[in-house]
XYZ file of N, CA and C in Angstrom:
531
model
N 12.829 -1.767 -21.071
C 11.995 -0.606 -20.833
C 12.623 0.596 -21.519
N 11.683 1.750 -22.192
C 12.238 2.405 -23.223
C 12.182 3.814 -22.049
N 12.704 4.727 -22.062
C 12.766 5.884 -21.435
C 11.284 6.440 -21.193
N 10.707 6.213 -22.522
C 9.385 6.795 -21.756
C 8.249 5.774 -21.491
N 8.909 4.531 -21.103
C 7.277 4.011 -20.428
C 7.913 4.376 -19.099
N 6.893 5.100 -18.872
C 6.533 5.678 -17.243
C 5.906 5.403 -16.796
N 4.659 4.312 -16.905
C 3.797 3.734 -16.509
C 3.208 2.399 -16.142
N 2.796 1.963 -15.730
C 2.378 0.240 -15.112
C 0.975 0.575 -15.596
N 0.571 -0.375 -16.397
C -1.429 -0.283 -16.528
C -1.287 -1.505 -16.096
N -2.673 -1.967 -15.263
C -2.936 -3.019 -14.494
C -4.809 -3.150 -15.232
N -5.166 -4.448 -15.373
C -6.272 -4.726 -15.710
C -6.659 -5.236 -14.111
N -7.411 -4.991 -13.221
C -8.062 -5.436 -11.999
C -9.119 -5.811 -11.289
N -9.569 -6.480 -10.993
C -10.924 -6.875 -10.397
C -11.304 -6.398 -9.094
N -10.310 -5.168 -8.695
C -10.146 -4.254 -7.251
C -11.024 -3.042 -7.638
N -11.549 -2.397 -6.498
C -12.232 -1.440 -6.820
C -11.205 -0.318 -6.766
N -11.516 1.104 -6.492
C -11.247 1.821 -6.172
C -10.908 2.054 -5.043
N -11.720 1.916 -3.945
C -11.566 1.784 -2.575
C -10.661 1.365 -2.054
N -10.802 0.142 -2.677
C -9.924 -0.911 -2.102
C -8.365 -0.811 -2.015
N -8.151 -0.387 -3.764
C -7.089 -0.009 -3.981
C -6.154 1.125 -3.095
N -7.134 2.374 -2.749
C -7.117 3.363 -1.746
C -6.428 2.672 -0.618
N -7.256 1.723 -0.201
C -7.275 1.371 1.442
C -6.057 0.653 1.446
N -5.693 -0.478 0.449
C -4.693 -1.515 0.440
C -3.087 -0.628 0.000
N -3.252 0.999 0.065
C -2.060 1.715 -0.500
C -1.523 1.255 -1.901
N -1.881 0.928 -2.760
C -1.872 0.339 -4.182
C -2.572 -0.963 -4.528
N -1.718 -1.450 -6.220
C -2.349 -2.300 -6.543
C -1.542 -4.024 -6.108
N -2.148 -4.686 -5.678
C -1.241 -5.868 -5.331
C -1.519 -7.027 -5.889
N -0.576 -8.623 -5.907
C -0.799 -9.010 -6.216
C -0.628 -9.864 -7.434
N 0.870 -8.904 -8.000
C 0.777 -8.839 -9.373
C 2.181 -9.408 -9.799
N 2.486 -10.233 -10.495
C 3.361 -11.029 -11.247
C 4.325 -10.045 -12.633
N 4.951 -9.198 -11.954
C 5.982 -8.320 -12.524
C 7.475 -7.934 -12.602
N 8.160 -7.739 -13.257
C 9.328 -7.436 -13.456
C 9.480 -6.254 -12.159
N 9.895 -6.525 -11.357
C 10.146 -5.453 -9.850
C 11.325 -4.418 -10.350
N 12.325 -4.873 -11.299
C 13.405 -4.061 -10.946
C 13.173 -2.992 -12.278
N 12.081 -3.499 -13.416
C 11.786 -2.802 -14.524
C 10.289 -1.616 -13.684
N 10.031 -2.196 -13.112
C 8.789 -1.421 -12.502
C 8.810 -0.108 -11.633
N 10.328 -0.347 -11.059
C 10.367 0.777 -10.421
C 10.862 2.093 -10.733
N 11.247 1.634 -12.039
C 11.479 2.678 -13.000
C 10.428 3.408 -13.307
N 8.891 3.039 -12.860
C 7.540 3.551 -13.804
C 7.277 4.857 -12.449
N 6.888 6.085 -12.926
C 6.544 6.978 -12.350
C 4.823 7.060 -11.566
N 4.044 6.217 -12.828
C 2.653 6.032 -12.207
C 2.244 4.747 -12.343
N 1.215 4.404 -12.010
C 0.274 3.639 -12.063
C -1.026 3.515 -12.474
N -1.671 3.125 -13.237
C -2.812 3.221 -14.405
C -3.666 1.938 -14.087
N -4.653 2.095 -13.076
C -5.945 1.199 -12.909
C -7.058 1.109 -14.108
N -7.286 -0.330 -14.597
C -8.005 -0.254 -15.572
C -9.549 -1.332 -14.860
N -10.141 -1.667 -15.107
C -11.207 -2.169 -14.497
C -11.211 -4.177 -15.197
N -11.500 -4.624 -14.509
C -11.834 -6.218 -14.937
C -12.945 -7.103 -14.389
N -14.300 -6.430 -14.696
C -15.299 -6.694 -14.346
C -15.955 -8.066 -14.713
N -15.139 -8.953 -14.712
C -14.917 -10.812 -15.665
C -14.203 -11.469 -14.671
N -14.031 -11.015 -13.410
C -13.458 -12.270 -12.609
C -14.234 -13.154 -12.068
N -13.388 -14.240 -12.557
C -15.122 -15.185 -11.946
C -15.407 -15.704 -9.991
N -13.963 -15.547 -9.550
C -13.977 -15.013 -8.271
C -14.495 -14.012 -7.574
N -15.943 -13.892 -6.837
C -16.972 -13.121 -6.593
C -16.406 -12.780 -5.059
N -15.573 -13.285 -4.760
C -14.940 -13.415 -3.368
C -14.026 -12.464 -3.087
N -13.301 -12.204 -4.014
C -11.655 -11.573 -4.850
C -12.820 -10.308 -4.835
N -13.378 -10.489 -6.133
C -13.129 -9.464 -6.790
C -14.383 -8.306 -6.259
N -14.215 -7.204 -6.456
C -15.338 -5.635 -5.859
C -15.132 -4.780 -6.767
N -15.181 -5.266 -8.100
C -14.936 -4.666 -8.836
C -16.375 -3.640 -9.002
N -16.206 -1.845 -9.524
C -17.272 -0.773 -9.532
C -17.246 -0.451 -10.264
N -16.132 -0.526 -11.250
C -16.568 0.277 -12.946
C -16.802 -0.341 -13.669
N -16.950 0.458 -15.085
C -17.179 -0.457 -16.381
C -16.073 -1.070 -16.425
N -16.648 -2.305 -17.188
C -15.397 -3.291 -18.020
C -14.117 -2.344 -18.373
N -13.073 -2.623 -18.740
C -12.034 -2.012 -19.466
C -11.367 -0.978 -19.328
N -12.600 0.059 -18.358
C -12.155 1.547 -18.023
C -10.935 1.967 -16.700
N -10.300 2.662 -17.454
C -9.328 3.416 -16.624
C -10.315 4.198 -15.720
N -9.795 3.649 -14.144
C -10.479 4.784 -13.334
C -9.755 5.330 -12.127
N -8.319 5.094 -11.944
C -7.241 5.436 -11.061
C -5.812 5.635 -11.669
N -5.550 6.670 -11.352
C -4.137 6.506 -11.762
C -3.443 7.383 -10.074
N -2.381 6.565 -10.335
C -1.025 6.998 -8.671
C -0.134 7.036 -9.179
N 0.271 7.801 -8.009
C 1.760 8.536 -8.058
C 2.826 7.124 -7.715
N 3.161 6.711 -8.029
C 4.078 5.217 -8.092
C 5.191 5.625 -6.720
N 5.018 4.769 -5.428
C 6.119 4.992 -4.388
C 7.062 4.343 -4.274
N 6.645 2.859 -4.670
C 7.267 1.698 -4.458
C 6.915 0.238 -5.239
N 7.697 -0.504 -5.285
C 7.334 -2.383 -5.421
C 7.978 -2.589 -4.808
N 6.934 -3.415 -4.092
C 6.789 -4.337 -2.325
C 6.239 -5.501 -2.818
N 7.183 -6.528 -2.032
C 6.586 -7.842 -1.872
C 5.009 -7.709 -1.587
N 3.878 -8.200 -2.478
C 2.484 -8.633 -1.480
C 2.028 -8.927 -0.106
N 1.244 -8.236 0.259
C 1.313 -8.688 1.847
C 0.104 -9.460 2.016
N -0.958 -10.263 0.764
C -1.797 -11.094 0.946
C -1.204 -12.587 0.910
N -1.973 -12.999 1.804
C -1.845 -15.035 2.047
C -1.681 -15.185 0.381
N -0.809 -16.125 0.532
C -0.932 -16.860 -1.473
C -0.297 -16.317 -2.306
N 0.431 -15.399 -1.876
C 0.942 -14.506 -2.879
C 2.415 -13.880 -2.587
N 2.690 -14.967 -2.141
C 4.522 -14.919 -2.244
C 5.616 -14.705 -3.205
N 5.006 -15.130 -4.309
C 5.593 -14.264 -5.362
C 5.401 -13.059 -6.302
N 4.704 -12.497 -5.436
C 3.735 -11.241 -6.585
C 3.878 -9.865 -5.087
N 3.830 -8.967 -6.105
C 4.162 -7.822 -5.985
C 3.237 -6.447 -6.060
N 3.585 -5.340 -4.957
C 2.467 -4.476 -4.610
C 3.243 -3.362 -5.276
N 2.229 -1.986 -5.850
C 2.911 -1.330 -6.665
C 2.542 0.039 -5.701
N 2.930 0.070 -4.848
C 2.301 1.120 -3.577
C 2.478 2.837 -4.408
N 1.662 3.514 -3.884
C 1.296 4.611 -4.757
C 0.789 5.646 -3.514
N 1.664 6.994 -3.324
C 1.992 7.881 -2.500
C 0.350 8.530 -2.840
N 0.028 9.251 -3.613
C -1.344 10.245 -4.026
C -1.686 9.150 -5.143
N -3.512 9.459 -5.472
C -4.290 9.216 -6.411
C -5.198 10.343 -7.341
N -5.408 9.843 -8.231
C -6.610 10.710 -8.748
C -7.657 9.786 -9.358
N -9.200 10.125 -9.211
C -9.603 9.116 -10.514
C -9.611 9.961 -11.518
N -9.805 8.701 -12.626
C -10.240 9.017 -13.886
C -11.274 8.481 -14.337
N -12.172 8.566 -15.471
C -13.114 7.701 -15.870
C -12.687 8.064 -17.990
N -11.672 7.123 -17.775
C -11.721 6.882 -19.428
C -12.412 5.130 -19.728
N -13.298 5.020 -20.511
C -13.759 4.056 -20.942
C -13.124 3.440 -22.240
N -12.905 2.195 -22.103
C -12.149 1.363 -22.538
C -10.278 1.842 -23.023
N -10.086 1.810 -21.958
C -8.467 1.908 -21.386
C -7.637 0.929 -21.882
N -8.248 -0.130 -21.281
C -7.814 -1.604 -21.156
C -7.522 -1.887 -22.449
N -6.049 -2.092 -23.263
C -6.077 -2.498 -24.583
C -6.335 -4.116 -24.798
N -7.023 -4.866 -24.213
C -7.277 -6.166 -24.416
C -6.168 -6.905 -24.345
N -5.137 -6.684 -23.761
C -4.065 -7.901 -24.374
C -3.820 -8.880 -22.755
N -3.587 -9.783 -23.376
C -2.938 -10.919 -22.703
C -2.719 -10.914 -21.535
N -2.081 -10.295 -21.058
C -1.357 -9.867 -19.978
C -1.404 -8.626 -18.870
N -1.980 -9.067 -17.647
C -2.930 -7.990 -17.031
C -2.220 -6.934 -16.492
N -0.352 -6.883 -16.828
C 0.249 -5.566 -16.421
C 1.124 -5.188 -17.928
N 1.278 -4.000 -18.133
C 1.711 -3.796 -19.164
C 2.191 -2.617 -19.048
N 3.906 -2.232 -19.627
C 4.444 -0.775 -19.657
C 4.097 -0.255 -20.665
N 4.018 1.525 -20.456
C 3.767 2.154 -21.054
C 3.904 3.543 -21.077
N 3.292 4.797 -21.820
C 3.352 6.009 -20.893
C 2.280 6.832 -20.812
N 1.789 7.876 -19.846
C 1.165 8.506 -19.656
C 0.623 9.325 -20.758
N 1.583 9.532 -21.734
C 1.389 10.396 -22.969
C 0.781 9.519 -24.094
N 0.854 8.388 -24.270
C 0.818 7.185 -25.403
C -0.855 6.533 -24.924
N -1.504 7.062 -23.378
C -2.427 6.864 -22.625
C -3.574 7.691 -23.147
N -2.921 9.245 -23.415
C -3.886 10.312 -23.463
C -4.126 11.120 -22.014
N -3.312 10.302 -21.105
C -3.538 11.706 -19.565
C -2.373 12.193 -18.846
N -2.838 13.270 -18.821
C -2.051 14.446 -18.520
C -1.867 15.013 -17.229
N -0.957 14.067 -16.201
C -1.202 14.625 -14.898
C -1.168 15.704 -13.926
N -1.069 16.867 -14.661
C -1.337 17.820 -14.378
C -2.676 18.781 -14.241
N -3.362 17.899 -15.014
C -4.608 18.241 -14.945
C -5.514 17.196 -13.945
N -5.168 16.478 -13.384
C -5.535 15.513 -12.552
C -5.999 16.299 -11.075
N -6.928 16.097 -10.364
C -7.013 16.564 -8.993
C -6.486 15.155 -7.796
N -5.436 15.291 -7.236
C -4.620 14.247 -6.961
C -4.912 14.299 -5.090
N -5.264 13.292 -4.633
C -5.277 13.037 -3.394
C -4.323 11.956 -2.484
N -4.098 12.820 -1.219
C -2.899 12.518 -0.488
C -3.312 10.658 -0.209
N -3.137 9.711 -0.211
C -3.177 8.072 0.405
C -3.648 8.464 1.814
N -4.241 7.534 2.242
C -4.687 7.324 3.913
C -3.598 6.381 4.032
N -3.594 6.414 5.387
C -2.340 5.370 5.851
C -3.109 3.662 5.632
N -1.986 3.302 4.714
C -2.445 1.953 4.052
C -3.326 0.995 5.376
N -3.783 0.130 5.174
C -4.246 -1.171 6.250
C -3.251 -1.873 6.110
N -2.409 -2.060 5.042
C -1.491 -3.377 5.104
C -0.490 -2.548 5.790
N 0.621 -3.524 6.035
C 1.955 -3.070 7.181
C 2.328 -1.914 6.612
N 3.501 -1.222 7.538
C 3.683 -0.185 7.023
C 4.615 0.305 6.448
N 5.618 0.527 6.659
C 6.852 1.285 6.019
C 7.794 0.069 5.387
N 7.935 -1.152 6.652
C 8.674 -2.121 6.241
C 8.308 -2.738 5.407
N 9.192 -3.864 4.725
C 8.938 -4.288 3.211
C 8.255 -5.191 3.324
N 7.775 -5.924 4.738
C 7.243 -7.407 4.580
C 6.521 -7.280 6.281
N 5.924 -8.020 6.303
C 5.017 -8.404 7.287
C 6.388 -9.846 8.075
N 7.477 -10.263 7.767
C 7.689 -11.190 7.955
C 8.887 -10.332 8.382
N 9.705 -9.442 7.990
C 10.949 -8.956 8.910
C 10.405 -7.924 9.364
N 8.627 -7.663 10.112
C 8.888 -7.212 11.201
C 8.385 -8.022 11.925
N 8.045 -9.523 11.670
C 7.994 -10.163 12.577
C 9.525 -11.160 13.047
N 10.490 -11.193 12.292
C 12.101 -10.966 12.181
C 12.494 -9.859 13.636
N 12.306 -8.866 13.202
C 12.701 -7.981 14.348
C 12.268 -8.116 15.766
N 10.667 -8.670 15.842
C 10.361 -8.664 17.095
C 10.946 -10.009 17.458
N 11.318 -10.873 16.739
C 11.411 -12.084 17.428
C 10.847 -13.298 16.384
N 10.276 -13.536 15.515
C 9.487 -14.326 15.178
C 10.232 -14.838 14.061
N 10.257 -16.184 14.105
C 10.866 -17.283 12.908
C 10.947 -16.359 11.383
N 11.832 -16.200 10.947
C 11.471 -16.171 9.234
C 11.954 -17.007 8.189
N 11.741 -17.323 7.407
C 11.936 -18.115 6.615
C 12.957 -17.508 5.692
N 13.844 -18.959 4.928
C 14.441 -18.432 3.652
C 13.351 -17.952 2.484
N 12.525 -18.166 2.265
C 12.065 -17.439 0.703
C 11.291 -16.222 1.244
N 11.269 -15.797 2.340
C 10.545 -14.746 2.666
C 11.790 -13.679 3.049
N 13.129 -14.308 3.231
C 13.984 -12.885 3.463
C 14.415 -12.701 2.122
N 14.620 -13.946 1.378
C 15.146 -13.829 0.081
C 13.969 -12.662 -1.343
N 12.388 -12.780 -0.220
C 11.574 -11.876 -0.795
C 11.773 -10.785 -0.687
N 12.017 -10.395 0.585
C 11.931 -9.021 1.056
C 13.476 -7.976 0.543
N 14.690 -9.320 0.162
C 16.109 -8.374 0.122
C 15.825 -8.164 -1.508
N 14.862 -8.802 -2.493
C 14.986 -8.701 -4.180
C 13.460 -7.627 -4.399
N 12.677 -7.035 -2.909
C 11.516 -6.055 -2.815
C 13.315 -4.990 -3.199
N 13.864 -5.232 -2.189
C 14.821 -3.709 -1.515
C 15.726 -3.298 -3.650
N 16.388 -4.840 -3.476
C 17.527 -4.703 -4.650
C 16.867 -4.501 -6.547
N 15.358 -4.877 -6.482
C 14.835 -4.810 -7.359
C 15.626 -5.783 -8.386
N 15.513 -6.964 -7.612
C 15.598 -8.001 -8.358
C 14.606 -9.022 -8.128
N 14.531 -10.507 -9.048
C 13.656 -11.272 -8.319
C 14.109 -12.263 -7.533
N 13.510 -12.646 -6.549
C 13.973 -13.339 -5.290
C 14.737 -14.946 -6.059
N 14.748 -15.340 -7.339
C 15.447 -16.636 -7.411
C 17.134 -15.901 -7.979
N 17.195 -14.591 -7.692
C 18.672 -14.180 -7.796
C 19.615 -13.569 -6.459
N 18.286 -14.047 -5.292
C 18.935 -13.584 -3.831
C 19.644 -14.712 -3.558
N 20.788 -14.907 -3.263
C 21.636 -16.400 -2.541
C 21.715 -15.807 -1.040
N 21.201 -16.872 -0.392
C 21.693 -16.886 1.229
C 22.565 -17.767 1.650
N 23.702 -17.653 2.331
C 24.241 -18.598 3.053
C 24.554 -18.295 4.608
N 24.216 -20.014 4.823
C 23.886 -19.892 6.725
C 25.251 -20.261 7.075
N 26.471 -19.790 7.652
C 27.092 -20.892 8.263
C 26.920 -20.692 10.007
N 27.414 -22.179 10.346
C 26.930 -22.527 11.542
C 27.660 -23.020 12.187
């Protein structure tokens, strides 16, 4: 990562809303410890998922229509998605730039705000509602850890490479007994 990618662009089949409600974008198969280096977050639209179930997608194809203030990468807190990662985002603004999305390969990509064309200062930026998914803690699984409830090795080994910004096949645990 070069000093100035400051940014995560995400190609998504999430709406706006959603994104709002879920406190960022999730889900996503990324470098955690390169990511948290990124200052924002850059929603682009992916109106081609063929999952009608998944996806609520509201804009045009390709278009940038969110960008956030970048808080965190958090383990995912959806079923199925134990190895993918939430890019939680303190304030939003939309945008509506059409065709954002540079077509490539790969539905997250660094970059910067300036190399984008937006200028967040000119943005009208709104405070997050308190997410639906858990809250402060890193996982749905050490606070069920705390109250009492079984956790697993690949789920603490998730939650300590959310904290160290590494990926969880470089957490070692050992039990002795």
């Amino acid at each position: 990562m070069t000093p100035s990618e400051d940014a995560i662009v995400v190609f998504t089949a999430r709406s706006p809303e959603r994104i709002v409600r879920e406190g960022g974008s999730q889900s996503w198969v990324l470098n955690a410890a390169r990511a948290k280096n990124c200052q924002w977050l850059v929603c682009t639209q992916n109106r081609h998922n063929p999952n009608h179930e998944f996806s609520d997608a509201t804009e045009a194809h390709g278009a940038g229509f969110l960008v956030g203030k970048a808080s965190g990468i958090r383990p995912s807190q959806e079923p199925g998605s134990e190895d993918r990662w939430l890019v939680a985002i303190s304030q939003f603004a939309r945008i509506d730039m059409p065709n954002l999305w540079d077509h490539g390969r790969n539905p997250v990509r660094y970059t910067s705000l300036v190399e984008l064309g937006i200028d967040p200062s000119t943005l009208k930026w709104e405070e997050m509602p308190k997410a639906e998914a858990p809250s402060s803690s890193p996982t749905k699984a050490l606070d069920a850890a705390l109250l009492g409830a079984n956790l697993t090795i690949a789920e603490a080994k998730k939650a300590l490479a959310a904290t160290f910004g590494v990926s969880p096949e470089a957490v070692e645990i050992t039990i002795r007994g």
